CSV table of C-alpha atoms in Angstrom, one decimal:
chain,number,residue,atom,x,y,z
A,1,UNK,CA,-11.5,-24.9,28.1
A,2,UNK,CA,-9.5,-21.7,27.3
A,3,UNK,CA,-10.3,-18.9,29.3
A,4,UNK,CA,-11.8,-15.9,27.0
A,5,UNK,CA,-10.2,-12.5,26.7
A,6,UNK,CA,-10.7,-9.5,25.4
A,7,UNK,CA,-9.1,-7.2,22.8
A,8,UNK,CA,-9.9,-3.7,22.3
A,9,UNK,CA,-9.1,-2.7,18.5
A,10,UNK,CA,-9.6,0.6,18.4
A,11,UNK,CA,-12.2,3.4,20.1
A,12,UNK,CA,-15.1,1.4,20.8
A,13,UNK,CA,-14.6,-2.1,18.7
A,14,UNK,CA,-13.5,-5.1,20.3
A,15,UNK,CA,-12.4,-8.6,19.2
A,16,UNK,CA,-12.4,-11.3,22.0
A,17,UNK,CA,-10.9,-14.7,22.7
A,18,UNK,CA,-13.8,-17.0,23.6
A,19,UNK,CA,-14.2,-20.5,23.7
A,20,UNK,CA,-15.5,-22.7,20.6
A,21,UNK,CA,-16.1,-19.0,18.7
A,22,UNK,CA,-13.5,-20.0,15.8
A,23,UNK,CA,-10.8,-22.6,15.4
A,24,UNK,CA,-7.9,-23.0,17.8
A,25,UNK,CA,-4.3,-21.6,17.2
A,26,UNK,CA,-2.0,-22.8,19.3
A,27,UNK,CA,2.1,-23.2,18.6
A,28,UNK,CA,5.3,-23.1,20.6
A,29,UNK,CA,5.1,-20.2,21.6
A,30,UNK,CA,1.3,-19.5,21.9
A,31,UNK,CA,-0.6,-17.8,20.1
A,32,UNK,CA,-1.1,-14.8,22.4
A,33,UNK,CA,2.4,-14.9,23.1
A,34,UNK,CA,3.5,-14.5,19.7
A,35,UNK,CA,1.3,-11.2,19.0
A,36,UNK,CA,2.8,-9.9,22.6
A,37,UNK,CA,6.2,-10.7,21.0
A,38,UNK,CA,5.1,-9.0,17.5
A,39,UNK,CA,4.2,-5.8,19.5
A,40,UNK,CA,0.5,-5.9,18.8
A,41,UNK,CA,-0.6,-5.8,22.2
A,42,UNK,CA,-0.2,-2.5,24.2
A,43,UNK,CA,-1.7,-2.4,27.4
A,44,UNK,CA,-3.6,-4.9,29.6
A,45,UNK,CA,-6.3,-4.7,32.2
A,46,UNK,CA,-8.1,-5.1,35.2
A,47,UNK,CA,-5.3,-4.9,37.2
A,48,UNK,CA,-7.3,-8.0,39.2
A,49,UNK,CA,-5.6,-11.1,38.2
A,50,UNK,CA,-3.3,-9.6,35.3
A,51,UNK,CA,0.1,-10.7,36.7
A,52,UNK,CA,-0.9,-14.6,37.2
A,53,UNK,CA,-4.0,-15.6,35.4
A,54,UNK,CA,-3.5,-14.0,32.2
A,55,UNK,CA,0.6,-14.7,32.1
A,56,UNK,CA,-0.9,-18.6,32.1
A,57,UNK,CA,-2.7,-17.6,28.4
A,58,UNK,CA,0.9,-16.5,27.1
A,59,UNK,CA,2.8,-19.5,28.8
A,60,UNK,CA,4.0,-21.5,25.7
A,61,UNK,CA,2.8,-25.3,26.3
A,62,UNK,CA,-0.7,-24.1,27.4
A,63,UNK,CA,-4.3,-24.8,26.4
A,64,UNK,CA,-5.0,-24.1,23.0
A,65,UNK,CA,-6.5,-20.6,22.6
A,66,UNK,CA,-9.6,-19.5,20.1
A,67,UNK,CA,-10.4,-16.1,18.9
A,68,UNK,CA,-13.4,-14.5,18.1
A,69,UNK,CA,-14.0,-11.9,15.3
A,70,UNK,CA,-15.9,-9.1,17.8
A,71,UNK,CA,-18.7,-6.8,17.7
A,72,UNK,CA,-19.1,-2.5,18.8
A,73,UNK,CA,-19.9,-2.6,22.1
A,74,UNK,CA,-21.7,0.9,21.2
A,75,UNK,CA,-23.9,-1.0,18.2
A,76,UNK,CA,-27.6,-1.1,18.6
A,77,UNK,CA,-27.8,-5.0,16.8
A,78,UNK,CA,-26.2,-6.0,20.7
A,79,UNK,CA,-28.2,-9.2,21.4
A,80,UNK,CA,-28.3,-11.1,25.0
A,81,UNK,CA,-25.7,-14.1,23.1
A,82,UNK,CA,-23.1,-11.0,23.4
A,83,UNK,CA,-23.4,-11.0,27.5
A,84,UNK,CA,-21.7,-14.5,27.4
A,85,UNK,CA,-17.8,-14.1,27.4
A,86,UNK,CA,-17.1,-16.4,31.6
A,87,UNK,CA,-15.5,-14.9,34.8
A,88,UNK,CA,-11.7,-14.6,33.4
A,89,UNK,CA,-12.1,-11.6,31.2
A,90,UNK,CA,-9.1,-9.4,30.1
A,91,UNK,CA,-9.2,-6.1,28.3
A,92,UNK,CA,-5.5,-5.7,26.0
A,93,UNK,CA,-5.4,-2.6,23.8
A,94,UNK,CA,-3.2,-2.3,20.9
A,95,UNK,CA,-1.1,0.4,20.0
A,96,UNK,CA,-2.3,2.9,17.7
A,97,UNK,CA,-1.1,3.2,14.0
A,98,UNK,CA,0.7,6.7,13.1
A,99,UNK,CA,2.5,7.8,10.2
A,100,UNK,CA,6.0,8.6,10.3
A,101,UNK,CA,5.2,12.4,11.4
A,102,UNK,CA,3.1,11.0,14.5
A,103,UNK,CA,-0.3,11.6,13.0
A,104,UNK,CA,-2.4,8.7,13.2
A,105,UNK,CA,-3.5,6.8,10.0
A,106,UNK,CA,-7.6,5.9,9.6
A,107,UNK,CA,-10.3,7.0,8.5
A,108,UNK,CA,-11.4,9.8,10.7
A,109,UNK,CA,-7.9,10.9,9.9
A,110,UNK,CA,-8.5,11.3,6.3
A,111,UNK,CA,-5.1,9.7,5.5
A,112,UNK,CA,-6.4,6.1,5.3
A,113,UNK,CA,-4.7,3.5,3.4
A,114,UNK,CA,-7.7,1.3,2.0
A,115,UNK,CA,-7.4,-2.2,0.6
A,116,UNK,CA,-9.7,-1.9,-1.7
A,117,UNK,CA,-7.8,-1.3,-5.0
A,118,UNK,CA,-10.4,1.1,-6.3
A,119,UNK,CA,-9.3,3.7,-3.3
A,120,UNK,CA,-5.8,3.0,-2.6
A,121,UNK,CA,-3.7,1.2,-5.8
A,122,UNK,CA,-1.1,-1.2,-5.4
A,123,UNK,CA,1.3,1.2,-6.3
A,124,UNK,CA,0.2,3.5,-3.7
A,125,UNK,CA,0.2,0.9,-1.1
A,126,UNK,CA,3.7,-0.2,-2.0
A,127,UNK,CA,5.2,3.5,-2.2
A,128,UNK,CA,3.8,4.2,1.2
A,129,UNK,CA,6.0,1.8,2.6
A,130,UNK,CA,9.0,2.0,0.9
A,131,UNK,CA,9.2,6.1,2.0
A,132,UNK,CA,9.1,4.8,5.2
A,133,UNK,CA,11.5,6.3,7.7
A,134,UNK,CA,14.0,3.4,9.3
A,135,UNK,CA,13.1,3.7,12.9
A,136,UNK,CA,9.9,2.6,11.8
A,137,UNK,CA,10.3,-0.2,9.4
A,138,UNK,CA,10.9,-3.0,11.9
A,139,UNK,CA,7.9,-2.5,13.8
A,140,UNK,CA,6.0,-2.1,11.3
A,141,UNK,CA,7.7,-5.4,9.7
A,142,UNK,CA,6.0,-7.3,12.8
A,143,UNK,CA,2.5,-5.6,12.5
A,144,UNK,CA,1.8,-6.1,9.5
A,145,UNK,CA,3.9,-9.2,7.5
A,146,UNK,CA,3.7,-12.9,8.6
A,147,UNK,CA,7.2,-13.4,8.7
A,148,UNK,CA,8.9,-14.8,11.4
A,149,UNK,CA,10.8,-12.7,14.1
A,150,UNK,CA,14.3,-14.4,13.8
A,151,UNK,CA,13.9,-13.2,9.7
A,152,UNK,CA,13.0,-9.5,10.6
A,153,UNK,CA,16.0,-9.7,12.8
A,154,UNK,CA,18.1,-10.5,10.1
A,155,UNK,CA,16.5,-8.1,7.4
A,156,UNK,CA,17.3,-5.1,10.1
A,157,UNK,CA,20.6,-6.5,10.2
A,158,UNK,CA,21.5,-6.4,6.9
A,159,UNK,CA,19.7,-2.7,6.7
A,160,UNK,CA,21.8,-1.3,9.1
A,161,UNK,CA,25.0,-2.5,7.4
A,162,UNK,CA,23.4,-0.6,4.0
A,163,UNK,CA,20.5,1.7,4.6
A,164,UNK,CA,21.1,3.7,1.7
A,165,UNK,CA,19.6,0.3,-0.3
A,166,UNK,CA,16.3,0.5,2.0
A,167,UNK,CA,16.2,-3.3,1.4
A,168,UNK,CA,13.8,-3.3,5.4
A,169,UNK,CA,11.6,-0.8,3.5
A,170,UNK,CA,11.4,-2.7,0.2
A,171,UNK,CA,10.5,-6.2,2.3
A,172,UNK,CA,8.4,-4.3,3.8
A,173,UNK,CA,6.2,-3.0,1.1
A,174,UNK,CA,6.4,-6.1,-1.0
A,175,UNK,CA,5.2,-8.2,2.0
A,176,UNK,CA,2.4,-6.1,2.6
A,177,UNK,CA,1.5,-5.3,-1.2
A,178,UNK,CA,1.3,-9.1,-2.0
A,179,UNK,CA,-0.9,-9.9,1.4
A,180,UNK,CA,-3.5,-7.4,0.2
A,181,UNK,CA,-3.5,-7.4,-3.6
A,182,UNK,CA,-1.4,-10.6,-4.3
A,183,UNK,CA,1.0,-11.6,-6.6
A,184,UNK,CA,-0.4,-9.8,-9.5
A,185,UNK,CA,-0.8,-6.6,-7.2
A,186,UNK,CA,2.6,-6.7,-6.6
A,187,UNK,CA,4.1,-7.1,-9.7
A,188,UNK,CA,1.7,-4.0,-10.6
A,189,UNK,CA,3.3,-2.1,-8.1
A,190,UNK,CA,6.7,-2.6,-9.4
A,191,UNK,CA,6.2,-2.2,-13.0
A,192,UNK,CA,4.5,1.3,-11.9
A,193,UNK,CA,7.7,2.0,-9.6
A,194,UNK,CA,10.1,1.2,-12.6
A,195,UNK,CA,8.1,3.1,-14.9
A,196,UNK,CA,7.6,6.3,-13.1
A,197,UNK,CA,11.1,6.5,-10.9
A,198,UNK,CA,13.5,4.4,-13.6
A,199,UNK,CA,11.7,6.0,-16.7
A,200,UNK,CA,11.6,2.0,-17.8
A,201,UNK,CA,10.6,1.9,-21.5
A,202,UNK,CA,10.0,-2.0,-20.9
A,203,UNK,CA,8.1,-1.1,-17.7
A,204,UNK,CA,6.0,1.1,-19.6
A,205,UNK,CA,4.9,-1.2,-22.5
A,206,UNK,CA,3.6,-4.3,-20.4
A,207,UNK,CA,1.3,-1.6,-18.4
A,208,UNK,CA,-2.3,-2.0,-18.8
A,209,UNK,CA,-4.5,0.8,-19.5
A,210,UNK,CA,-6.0,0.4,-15.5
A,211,UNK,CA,-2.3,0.7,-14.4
A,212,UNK,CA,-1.3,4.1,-16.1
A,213,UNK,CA,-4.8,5.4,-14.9
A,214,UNK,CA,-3.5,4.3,-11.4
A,215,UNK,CA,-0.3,5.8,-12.0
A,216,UNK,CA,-1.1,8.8,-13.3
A,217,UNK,CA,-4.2,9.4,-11.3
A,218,UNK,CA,-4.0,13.5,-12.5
A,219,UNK,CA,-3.4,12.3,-15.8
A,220,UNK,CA,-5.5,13.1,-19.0
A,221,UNK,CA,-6.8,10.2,-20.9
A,222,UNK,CA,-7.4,10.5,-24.8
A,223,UNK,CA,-8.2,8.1,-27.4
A,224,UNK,CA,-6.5,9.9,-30.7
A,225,UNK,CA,-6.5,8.3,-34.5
A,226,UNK,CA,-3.2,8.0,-35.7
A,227,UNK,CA,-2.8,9.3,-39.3
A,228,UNK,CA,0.0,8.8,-41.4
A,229,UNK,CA,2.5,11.9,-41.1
A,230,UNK,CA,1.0,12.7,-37.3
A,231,UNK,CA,3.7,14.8,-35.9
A,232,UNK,CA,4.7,15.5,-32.3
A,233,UNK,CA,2.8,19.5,-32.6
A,234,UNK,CA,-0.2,17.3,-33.9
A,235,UNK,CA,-0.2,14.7,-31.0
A,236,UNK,CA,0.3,17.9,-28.4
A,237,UNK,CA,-2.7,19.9,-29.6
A,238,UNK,CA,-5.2,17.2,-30.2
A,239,UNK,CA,-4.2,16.0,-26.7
A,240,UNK,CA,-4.6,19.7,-25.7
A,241,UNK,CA,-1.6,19.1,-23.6
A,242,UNK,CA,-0.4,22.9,-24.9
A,243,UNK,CA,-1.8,26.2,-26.0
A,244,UNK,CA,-2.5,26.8,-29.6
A,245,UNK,CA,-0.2,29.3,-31.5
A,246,UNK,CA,3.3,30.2,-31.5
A,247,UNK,CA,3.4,29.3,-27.1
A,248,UNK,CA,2.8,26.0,-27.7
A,249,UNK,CA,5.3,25.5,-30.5
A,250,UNK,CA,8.1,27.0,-28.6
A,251,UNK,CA,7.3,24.6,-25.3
A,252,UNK,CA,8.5,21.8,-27.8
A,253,UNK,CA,11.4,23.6,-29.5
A,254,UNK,CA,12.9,24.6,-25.8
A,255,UNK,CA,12.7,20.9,-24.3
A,256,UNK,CA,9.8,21.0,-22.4
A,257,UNK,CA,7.9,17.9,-23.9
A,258,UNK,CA,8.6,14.2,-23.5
A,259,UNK,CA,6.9,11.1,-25.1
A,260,UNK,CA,7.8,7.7,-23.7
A,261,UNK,CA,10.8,9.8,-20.9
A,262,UNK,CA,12.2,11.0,-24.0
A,263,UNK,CA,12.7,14.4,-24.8
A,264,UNK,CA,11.4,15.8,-28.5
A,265,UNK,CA,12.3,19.1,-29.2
A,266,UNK,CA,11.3,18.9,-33.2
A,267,UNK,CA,7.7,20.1,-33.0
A,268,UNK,CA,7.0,18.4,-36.7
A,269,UNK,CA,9.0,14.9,-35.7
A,270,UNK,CA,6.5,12.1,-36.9
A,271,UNK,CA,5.7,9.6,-34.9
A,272,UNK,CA,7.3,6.3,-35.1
A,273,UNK,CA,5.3,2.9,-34.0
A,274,UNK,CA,8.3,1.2,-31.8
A,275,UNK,CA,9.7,4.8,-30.1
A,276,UNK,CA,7.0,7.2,-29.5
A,277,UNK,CA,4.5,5.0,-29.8
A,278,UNK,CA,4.5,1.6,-27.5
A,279,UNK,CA,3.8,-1.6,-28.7
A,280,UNK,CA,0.5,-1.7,-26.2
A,281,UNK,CA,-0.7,1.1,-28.4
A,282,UNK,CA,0.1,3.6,-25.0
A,283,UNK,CA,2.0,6.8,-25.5
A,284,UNK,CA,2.9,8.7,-22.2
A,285,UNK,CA,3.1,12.6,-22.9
A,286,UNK,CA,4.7,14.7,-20.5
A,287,UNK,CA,4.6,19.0,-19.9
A,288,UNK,CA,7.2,20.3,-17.9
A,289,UNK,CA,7.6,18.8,-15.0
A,290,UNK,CA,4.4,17.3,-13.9
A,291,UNK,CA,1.5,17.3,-16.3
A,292,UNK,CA,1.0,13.8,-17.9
A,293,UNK,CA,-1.0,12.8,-20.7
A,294,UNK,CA,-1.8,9.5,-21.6
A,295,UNK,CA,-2.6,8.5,-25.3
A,296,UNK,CA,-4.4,5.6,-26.8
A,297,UNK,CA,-4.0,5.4,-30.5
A,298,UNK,CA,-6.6,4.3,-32.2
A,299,UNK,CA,-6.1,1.9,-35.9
A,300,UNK,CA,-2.9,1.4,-35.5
């Protein structure tokens, strides 16, 4: 029977090891081995018994180990079947998450990066780590990804040879992106990237209305009806993307309007189906540098 052990998560949550509490894991290595190995344990204690009994847990070739998904210690839901746990009991912490300036990432931190799609988008997800600085990118490569050490060796290898290509930071992100979100998450994520940082016409036309909106979270959103001879002034005002009167007219004429990455600098240009207007019936509009407008045309 495996011995149990403790894990401290974070302030005042734990996750134990305890026998019969979920299935087995065991492997070459062993299972706590290989999270040792992956860097997700930090420190271990009592002192009492660390250096012999609990080196048998990450000997490979041991007994099998279990884990158990834990409980807050502080809770007021603690019943007596949480005093059980046997004599052998360890306490490993686990390093603390921080950005690349040092601040730590959660909740209480206000930076969180949140599965749920709602509060953090795919696109989000993926960009946040694909910025991420290169002394933190293998670390973070064993955190959080499921791929084997001897392959994150290798992807570091090949970064350091061309950095400039972040190829660690784009593994990364797409690893990470595609365990929360999936496949189709992912995908998401790089049809926003191509769209937004590559100005990808084809990019933007496959979006989805939920994507743009996830894109361009500051973004308006109008539904307009497009009438034969709607020009580029029309589209701008109904939009109410720029001031009325002779302002507005000359924020056109001196290039300071896009539709689709494009510039238009003839205020009276009619739209054409195909160019200004994509074929999922989407028209991005863009003021200056960073006001967007998204369009959906209505009887097309």
């Amino acid at each position: 029977m495996a011995a149990p052990v403790w894990r401290r998560l974070s302030r005042g949550r734990w996750w134990s090891a305890a026998p019969g509490r979920r299935a087995a894991h065991s492997g070459r290595q062993g299972f706590l081995a290989a999270q040792k190995s992956r860097g997700l344990f930090k420190e271990f204690f009592p002192e009492r018994g660390t250096r012999v009994e609990l080196s048998e847990l990450f000997a490979a070739g041991g007994p099998p180990q279990t884990v158990y998904c834990g409980f807050d210690p502080t809770a007021d839901s603690l019943h007596v079947g949480h005093l059980v746990t046997g004599e052998d009991v360890f306490g490993i912490t686990v390093p603390l998450i921080t950005s690349t300036t040092g601040a730590k990432l959660g909740k209480s931190a206000g930076n969180a990066l949140w599965l749920n799609r709602d509060r953090t988008s795919p696109f989000e997800l993926y960009q946040f780590f694909v910025r991420q600085q290169d002394d933190c990118v293998e670390r973070y490569l064993k955190l959080f990804t499921f791929l084997p050490l001897p392959e994150i060796d290798h992807i570091m290898q090949l970064h350091t040879t061309e950095p400039e290509k972040r190829g660690a930071q784009k593994r990364l992100a797409a690893e990470v992106t595609k365990l929360v979100h999936g496949q189709e998450g992912l995908d998401s994520a790089k049809r926003c990237t191509h769209a937004l940082y590559n100005s990808s016409i084809d990019a933007l036309e496959v979006m989805s209305d939920e994507e743009l909106k996830e894109l361009f979270k500051e973004a308006s959103f109008s539904e307009l009806v497009l009438d034969p001879g709607t020009s580029v002034l029309d589209t701008c005002r109904k939009a109410k993307a720029i001031p009325d009167g002779p302002r507005g007219y000359r924020m056109i004429t001196e290039g300071g309007v896009s539709i689709n990455h494009r510039p238009v600098t003839n205020p009276e240009c009619v739209l054409v189906v195909g160019q200004h207007i994509l074929k999922n019936g989407l028209s991005l509009l863009k003021i200056g540098k960073r006001n967007f407008y998204i369009i959906k045309w209505l009887q097309l």
